[in-house]
Amino acid sequence: MALPKKGKQDGKEYIIKMAREHNVKFVELWFTDILGQLKSYAIPVSELEAAIESGMGFDGSSVEGFSRIDESDMMSIPDLDTFQLLPWRPREDVGLARMICDIREPVGNPLREIPGRS
């Protein structure tokens, strides 16, 4: 179920509604490292609204080529158009979803070296 094209507020409401209807417990935030390899981490659905509004922080020093340990804070900003329910479930009564993210520095600047960005 791909997200229909709407404004950010409509998109956020749709995503939260779909997550509730499908009993989503975790949302995987997907992104790629500078080599184009898929990376991800999961957040509980209780943090979904905050992730949509402000992004989610993570330690970028553990991702190939993102940053040194002394400047390791990164933000993943979910792209609302990429919300997707995942077909696999850890248990019958628990749903999963994913969103693809842009990676930014904590101050909001995009990273300079990201696959697909020239």
CSV table of N, CA and C in Angstrom, one decimal:
chain,number,residue,atom,x,y,z
A,1,MET,N,0.8,-1.2,0.0
A,1,MET,CA,0.0,0.0,0.0
A,1,MET,C,0.9,1.2,0.0
A,2,ALA,N,1.0,1.8,-1.1
A,2,ALA,CA,1.8,3.0,-1.3
A,2,ALA,C,1.0,4.2,-0.8
A,3,LEU,N,1.7,5.2,-0.4
A,3,LEU,CA,1.0,6.4,0.1
A,3,LEU,C,0.6,7.3,-1.1
A,4,PRO,N,-0.7,7.6,-1.1
A,4,PRO,CA,-1.2,8.5,-2.2
A,4,PRO,C,-0.5,9.9,-2.0
A,5,LYS,N,-0.3,10.6,-3.1
A,5,LYS,CA,0.3,11.9,-3.1
A,5,LYS,C,-0.6,12.9,-2.4
A,6,LYS,N,-0.1,13.5,-1.3
A,6,LYS,CA,-0.9,14.4,-0.5
A,6,LYS,C,0.1,15.4,0.1
A,7,GLY,N,-0.4,16.3,0.9
A,7,GLY,CA,0.5,17.2,1.6
A,7,GLY,C,1.0,16.5,2.8
A,8,LYS,N,2.0,17.1,3.5
A,8,LYS,CA,2.7,16.5,4.6
A,8,LYS,C,1.7,16.1,5.7
A,9,GLN,N,0.8,17.0,6.1
A,9,GLN,CA,-0.2,16.7,7.2
A,9,GLN,C,-1.1,15.6,6.8
A,10,ASP,N,-1.7,15.6,5.6
A,10,ASP,CA,-2.5,14.5,5.1
A,10,ASP,C,-1.7,13.2,5.1
A,11,GLY,N,-0.5,13.3,4.6
A,11,GLY,CA,0.4,12.1,4.5
A,11,GLY,C,0.6,11.5,5.9
A,12,LYS,N,0.9,12.4,6.9
A,12,LYS,CA,1.2,11.9,8.2
A,12,LYS,C,-0.1,11.2,8.8
A,13,GLU,N,-1.2,11.8,8.6
A,13,GLU,CA,-2.5,11.3,9.1
A,13,GLU,C,-2.8,9.9,8.5
A,14,TYR,N,-2.5,9.8,7.2
A,14,TYR,CA,-2.7,8.5,6.5
A,14,TYR,C,-1.8,7.4,7.0
A,15,ILE,N,-0.6,7.8,7.2
A,15,ILE,CA,0.4,6.8,7.7
A,15,ILE,C,0.0,6.3,9.1
A,16,ILE,N,-0.3,7.2,10.0
A,16,ILE,CA,-0.7,6.8,11.3
A,16,ILE,C,-1.9,6.0,11.3
A,17,LYS,N,-2.9,6.3,10.5
A,17,LYS,CA,-4.1,5.6,10.3
A,17,LYS,C,-3.8,4.1,9.8
A,18,MET,N,-3.0,4.0,8.8
A,18,MET,CA,-2.7,2.7,8.3
A,18,MET,C,-1.9,1.9,9.3
A,19,ALA,N,-1.0,2.5,10.0
A,19,ALA,CA,-0.2,1.8,11.0
A,19,ALA,C,-1.2,1.2,12.1
A,20,ARG,N,-2.2,2.0,12.5
A,20,ARG,CA,-3.1,1.5,13.5
A,20,ARG,C,-4.0,0.4,13.0
A,21,GLU,N,-4.5,0.6,11.7
A,21,GLU,CA,-5.4,-0.4,11.1
A,21,GLU,C,-4.7,-1.8,10.9
A,22,HIS,N,-3.4,-1.7,10.7
A,22,HIS,CA,-2.7,-3.0,10.4
A,22,HIS,C,-1.8,-3.4,11.6
A,23,ASN,N,-2.1,-2.9,12.8
A,23,ASN,CA,-1.4,-3.2,14.0
A,23,ASN,C,0.1,-3.2,13.9
A,24,VAL,N,0.6,-2.2,13.2
A,24,VAL,CA,2.1,-2.1,13.1
A,24,VAL,C,2.7,-1.7,14.4
A,25,LYS,N,3.7,-2.5,14.8
A,25,LYS,CA,4.4,-2.3,16.1
A,25,LYS,C,5.7,-1.6,15.9
A,26,PHE,N,6.4,-1.8,14.7
A,26,PHE,CA,7.7,-1.3,14.4
A,26,PHE,C,7.7,-0.8,13.0
A,27,VAL,N,8.4,0.3,12.8
A,27,VAL,CA,8.6,0.9,11.5
A,27,VAL,C,10.1,0.9,11.2
A,28,GLU,N,10.5,0.3,10.1
A,28,GLU,CA,11.9,0.2,9.7
A,28,GLU,C,12.2,1.5,8.9
A,29,LEU,N,13.3,2.2,9.3
A,29,LEU,CA,13.8,3.4,8.6
A,29,LEU,C,15.0,2.9,7.7
A,30,TRP,N,14.8,3.0,6.4
A,30,TRP,CA,15.8,2.5,5.5
A,30,TRP,C,16.5,3.7,4.9
A,31,PHE,N,17.8,3.5,4.6
A,31,PHE,CA,18.7,4.4,3.9
A,31,PHE,C,19.9,3.7,3.4
A,32,THR,N,20.7,4.3,2.6
A,32,THR,CA,21.9,3.7,2.0
A,32,THR,C,23.1,4.4,2.5
A,33,ASP,N,24.2,3.6,2.6
A,33,ASP,CA,25.5,4.2,3.0
A,33,ASP,C,26.1,4.8,1.7
A,34,ILE,N,27.3,5.3,1.8
A,34,ILE,CA,28.0,5.9,0.6
A,34,ILE,C,28.3,4.9,-0.5
A,35,LEU,N,28.3,3.6,-0.2
A,35,LEU,CA,28.6,2.6,-1.2
A,35,LEU,C,27.3,2.1,-1.8
A,36,GLY,N,26.1,2.6,-1.3
A,36,GLY,CA,24.8,2.2,-1.9
A,36,GLY,C,24.2,1.0,-1.2
A,37,GLN,N,24.8,0.5,-0.1
A,37,GLN,CA,24.3,-0.6,0.6
A,37,GLN,C,23.2,-0.2,1.5
A,38,LEU,N,22.1,-1.0,1.5
A,38,LEU,CA,20.9,-0.7,2.3
A,38,LEU,C,21.2,-0.9,3.8
A,39,LYS,N,20.9,0.1,4.6
A,39,LYS,CA,21.0,0.1,6.0
A,39,LYS,C,19.7,0.4,6.6
A,40,SER,N,19.4,0.0,7.8
A,40,SER,CA,18.2,0.3,8.5
A,40,SER,C,18.2,0.2,10.0
A,41,TYR,N,17.3,0.8,10.6
A,41,TYR,CA,17.0,0.6,12.0
A,41,TYR,C,15.5,0.7,12.3
A,42,ALA,N,15.0,0.1,13.3
A,42,ALA,CA,13.6,0.1,13.6
A,42,ALA,C,13.3,1.0,14.7
A,43,ILE,N,12.1,1.6,14.6
A,43,ILE,CA,11.6,2.4,15.7
A,43,ILE,C,10.2,1.9,16.1
A,44,PRO,N,9.9,2.0,17.4
A,44,PRO,CA,8.5,1.5,17.8
A,44,PRO,C,7.5,2.5,17.2
A,45,VAL,N,6.3,2.0,16.9
A,45,VAL,CA,5.3,2.9,16.2
A,45,VAL,C,4.9,4.1,17.1
A,46,SER,N,5.2,4.0,18.4
A,46,SER,CA,4.9,5.1,19.3
A,46,SER,C,5.8,6.3,19.0
A,47,GLU,N,6.9,6.1,18.3
A,47,GLU,CA,7.8,7.2,17.9
A,47,GLU,C,7.6,7.7,16.4
A,48,LEU,N,6.6,7.1,15.7
A,48,LEU,CA,6.4,7.4,14.3
A,48,LEU,C,6.1,8.8,14.1
A,49,GLU,N,5.2,9.4,14.8
A,49,GLU,CA,4.7,10.7,14.6
A,49,GLU,C,5.9,11.7,14.8
A,50,ALA,N,6.7,11.5,15.8
A,50,ALA,CA,7.9,12.3,16.1
A,50,ALA,C,8.9,12.2,14.9
A,51,ALA,N,9.1,11.0,14.4
A,51,ALA,CA,10.0,10.7,13.3
A,51,ALA,C,9.5,11.5,12.0
A,52,ILE,N,8.2,11.5,11.8
A,52,ILE,CA,7.7,12.2,10.6
A,52,ILE,C,7.9,13.7,10.8
A,53,GLU,N,7.6,14.2,12.0
A,53,GLU,CA,7.7,15.7,12.3
A,53,GLU,C,9.1,16.2,12.3
A,54,SER,N,10.0,15.5,12.9
A,54,SER,CA,11.4,16.0,13.2
A,54,SER,C,12.5,15.2,12.7
A,55,GLY,N,12.2,13.9,12.3
A,55,GLY,CA,13.3,13.0,11.9
A,55,GLY,C,13.8,12.3,13.2
A,56,MET,N,14.6,11.3,13.0
A,56,MET,CA,15.1,10.5,14.1
A,56,MET,C,16.7,10.6,14.1
A,57,GLY,N,17.2,10.8,15.3
A,57,GLY,CA,18.7,10.8,15.4
A,57,GLY,C,19.3,9.4,15.5
A,58,PHE,N,20.5,9.2,15.0
A,58,PHE,CA,21.2,8.0,15.1
A,58,PHE,C,22.7,8.2,15.1
A,59,ASP,N,23.5,7.2,15.4
A,59,ASP,CA,24.9,7.3,15.5
A,59,ASP,C,25.5,7.0,14.1
A,60,GLY,N,25.9,8.0,13.3
A,60,GLY,CA,26.4,7.8,12.0
A,60,GLY,C,27.8,7.2,11.9
A,61,SER,N,28.5,7.1,13.0
A,61,SER,CA,29.9,6.6,12.9
A,61,SER,C,29.9,5.1,12.7
A,62,SER,N,28.8,4.4,12.9
A,62,SER,CA,28.7,3.0,12.6
A,62,SER,C,28.3,2.7,11.2
A,63,VAL,N,28.1,3.7,10.3
A,63,VAL,CA,27.7,3.5,9.0
A,63,VAL,C,28.9,3.9,8.1
A,64,GLU,N,29.2,3.0,7.2
A,64,GLU,CA,30.4,3.2,6.3
A,64,GLU,C,30.4,4.6,5.6
A,65,GLY,N,31.4,5.4,5.9
A,65,GLY,CA,31.6,6.6,5.2
A,65,GLY,C,30.7,7.8,5.7
A,66,PHE,N,29.9,7.7,6.7
A,66,PHE,CA,29.1,8.8,7.1
A,66,PHE,C,29.8,9.8,7.9
A,67,SER,N,30.5,9.4,9.0
A,67,SER,CA,31.1,10.4,9.8
A,67,SER,C,32.1,9.8,10.8
A,68,ARG,N,33.0,10.6,11.3
A,68,ARG,CA,33.9,10.2,12.3
A,68,ARG,C,33.2,10.1,13.6
A,69,ILE,N,33.8,9.5,14.6
A,69,ILE,CA,33.2,9.3,15.9
A,69,ILE,C,32.9,10.6,16.6
A,70,ASP,N,33.7,11.6,16.3
A,70,ASP,CA,33.5,12.9,17.0
A,70,ASP,C,32.5,13.8,16.4
A,71,GLU,N,32.0,13.4,15.2
A,71,GLU,CA,30.9,14.2,14.6
A,71,GLU,C,29.8,13.2,14.1
A,72,SER,N,29.5,12.2,14.9
A,72,SER,CA,28.7,11.1,14.5
A,72,SER,C,27.2,11.2,14.5
A,73,ASP,N,26.7,12.3,15.1
A,73,ASP,CA,25.2,12.4,15.1
A,73,ASP,C,24.7,12.7,13.7
A,74,MET,N,23.6,11.9,13.4
A,74,MET,CA,23.0,12.1,12.1
A,74,MET,C,21.5,12.1,12.3
A,75,MET,N,20.7,12.6,11.3
A,75,MET,CA,19.3,12.5,11.4
A,75,MET,C,18.8,11.8,10.1
A,76,SER,N,17.8,10.9,10.4
A,76,SER,CA,17.1,10.3,9.2
A,76,SER,C,15.8,10.9,9.1
A,77,ILE,N,15.5,11.4,7.9
A,77,ILE,CA,14.2,12.1,7.7
A,77,ILE,C,13.4,11.2,6.8
A,78,PRO,N,12.3,10.7,7.3
A,78,PRO,CA,11.5,9.8,6.5
A,78,PRO,C,10.8,10.5,5.3
A,79,ASP,N,10.8,9.9,4.1
A,79,ASP,CA,10.0,10.4,3.0
A,79,ASP,C,8.6,9.8,3.1
A,80,LEU,N,7.6,10.6,3.3
A,80,LEU,CA,6.3,10.1,3.5
A,80,LEU,C,5.7,9.3,2.3
A,81,ASP,N,6.2,9.6,1.1
A,81,ASP,CA,5.7,8.9,-0.1
A,81,ASP,C,6.2,7.4,-0.1
A,82,THR,N,7.1,7.1,0.8
A,82,THR,CA,7.7,5.7,0.7
A,82,THR,C,7.1,4.8,1.8
A,83,PHE,N,6.2,5.2,2.6
A,83,PHE,CA,5.6,4.4,3.6
A,83,PHE,C,5.0,3.1,2.9
A,84,GLN,N,5.4,2.0,3.5
A,84,GLN,CA,4.9,0.7,2.9
A,84,GLN,C,4.7,-0.3,4.0
A,85,LEU,N,3.6,-1.0,4.0
A,85,LEU,CA,3.4,-2.1,4.9
A,85,LEU,C,4.3,-3.3,4.4
A,86,LEU,N,5.0,-4.0,5.3
A,86,LEU,CA,5.8,-5.1,4.9
A,86,LEU,C,5.0,-6.4,5.0
A,87,PRO,N,5.2,-7.3,4.0
A,87,PRO,CA,4.4,-8.5,4.0
A,87,PRO,C,4.8,-9.6,5.0
A,88,TRP,N,6.0,-9.4,5.7
A,88,TRP,CA,6.3,-10.4,6.7
A,88,TRP,C,6.0,-9.9,8.1
A,89,ARG,N,5.8,-10.8,9.0
A,89,ARG,CA,5.4,-10.4,10.3
A,89,ARG,C,6.2,-11.3,11.3
A,90,PRO,N,6.7,-10.7,12.4
A,90,PRO,CA,7.3,-11.5,13.4
A,90,PRO,C,6.4,-12.5,14.1
A,91,ARG,N,5.1,-12.0,14.2
A,91,ARG,CA,4.0,-12.8,14.8
A,91,ARG,C,2.8,-12.5,14.0
A,92,GLU,N,1.8,-13.4,14.0
A,92,GLU,CA,0.6,-13.2,13.2
A,92,GLU,C,-0.1,-11.9,13.5
A,93,ASP,N,-0.1,-11.4,14.8
A,93,ASP,CA,-0.9,-10.2,15.2
A,93,ASP,C,0.0,-8.9,15.2
A,94,VAL,N,1.2,-9.0,14.7
A,94,VAL,CA,2.0,-7.8,14.7
A,94,VAL,C,2.4,-7.4,13.2
A,95,GLY,N,2.2,-6.2,12.9
A,95,GLY,CA,2.5,-5.7,11.5
A,95,GLY,C,3.8,-4.9,11.6
A,96,LEU,N,4.5,-4.8,10.4
A,96,LEU,CA,5.7,-4.1,10.2
A,96,LEU,C,5.5,-3.1,9.0
A,97,ALA,N,6.2,-2.0,9.0
A,97,ALA,CA,6.2,-1.1,7.9
A,97,ALA,C,7.6,-0.6,7.7
A,98,ARG,N,7.8,0.1,6.6
A,98,ARG,CA,9.1,0.8,6.3
A,98,ARG,C,8.9,2.1,5.7
A,99,MET,N,9.9,3.0,5.9
A,99,MET,CA,10.0,4.2,5.2
A,99,MET,C,11.4,4.5,4.8
A,100,ILE,N,11.6,5.0,3.6
A,100,ILE,CA,13.0,5.3,3.1
A,100,ILE,C,13.3,6.7,3.6
A,101,CYS,N,14.5,6.9,4.0
A,101,CYS,CA,14.9,8.2,4.6
A,101,CYS,C,16.0,8.9,3.9
A,102,ASP,N,16.0,10.2,4.0
A,102,ASP,CA,17.1,11.1,3.6
A,102,ASP,C,17.9,11.2,4.9
A,103,ILE,N,19.2,11.3,4.7
A,103,ILE,CA,20.1,11.4,5.9
A,103,ILE,C,20.7,12.9,5.9
A,104,ARG,N,20.6,13.5,7.0
A,104,ARG,CA,21.1,14.9,7.2
A,104,ARG,C,21.9,15.0,8.4
A,105,GLU,N,22.7,16.1,8.4
A,105,GLU,CA,23.4,16.4,9.6
A,105,GLU,C,22.4,17.0,10.6
A,106,PRO,N,22.7,17.0,11.9
A,106,PRO,CA,21.7,17.5,12.9
A,106,PRO,C,21.2,18.9,12.7
A,107,VAL,N,22.0,19.7,12.0
A,107,VAL,CA,21.6,21.1,11.7
A,107,VAL,C,20.7,21.2,10.5
A,108,GLY,N,20.5,20.0,9.8
A,108,GLY,CA,19.6,20.0,8.7
A,108,GLY,C,20.2,20.0,7.3
A,109,ASN,N,21.6,20.1,7.3
A,109,ASN,CA,22.3,20.1,6.0
A,109,ASN,C,22.3,18.6,5.4
A,110,PRO,N,22.1,18.5,4.1
A,110,PRO,CA,22.2,17.1,3.6
A,110,PRO,C,23.7,16.7,3.6
A,111,LEU,N,23.9,15.4,3.7
A,111,LEU,CA,25.3,14.9,3.6
A,111,LEU,C,25.8,15.1,2.2
A,112,ARG,N,27.1,15.4,2.1
A,112,ARG,CA,27.7,15.6,0.8
A,112,ARG,C,27.8,14.4,-0.1
A,113,GLU,N,28.1,13.3,0.5
A,113,GLU,CA,28.4,12.1,-0.3
A,113,GLU,C,27.3,11.0,0.0
A,114,ILE,N,26.3,11.1,-0.9
A,114,ILE,CA,25.2,10.1,-0.8
A,114,ILE,C,25.0,9.5,-2.2
A,115,PRO,N,24.8,8.2,-2.3
A,115,PRO,CA,24.6,7.6,-3.6
A,115,PRO,C,23.4,8.2,-4.3
A,116,GLY,N,23.6,8.5,-5.6
A,116,GLY,CA,22.5,9.1,-6.3
A,116,GLY,C,22.4,10.6,-6.3
A,117,ARG,N,23.2,11.2,-5.5
A,117,ARG,CA,23.2,12.7,-5.4
A,117,ARG,C,24.5,13.2,-6.1
A,118,SER,N,24.3,14.1,-7.1
A,118,SER,CA,25.5,14.6,-7.8
A,118,SER,C,25.9,16.0,-7.3
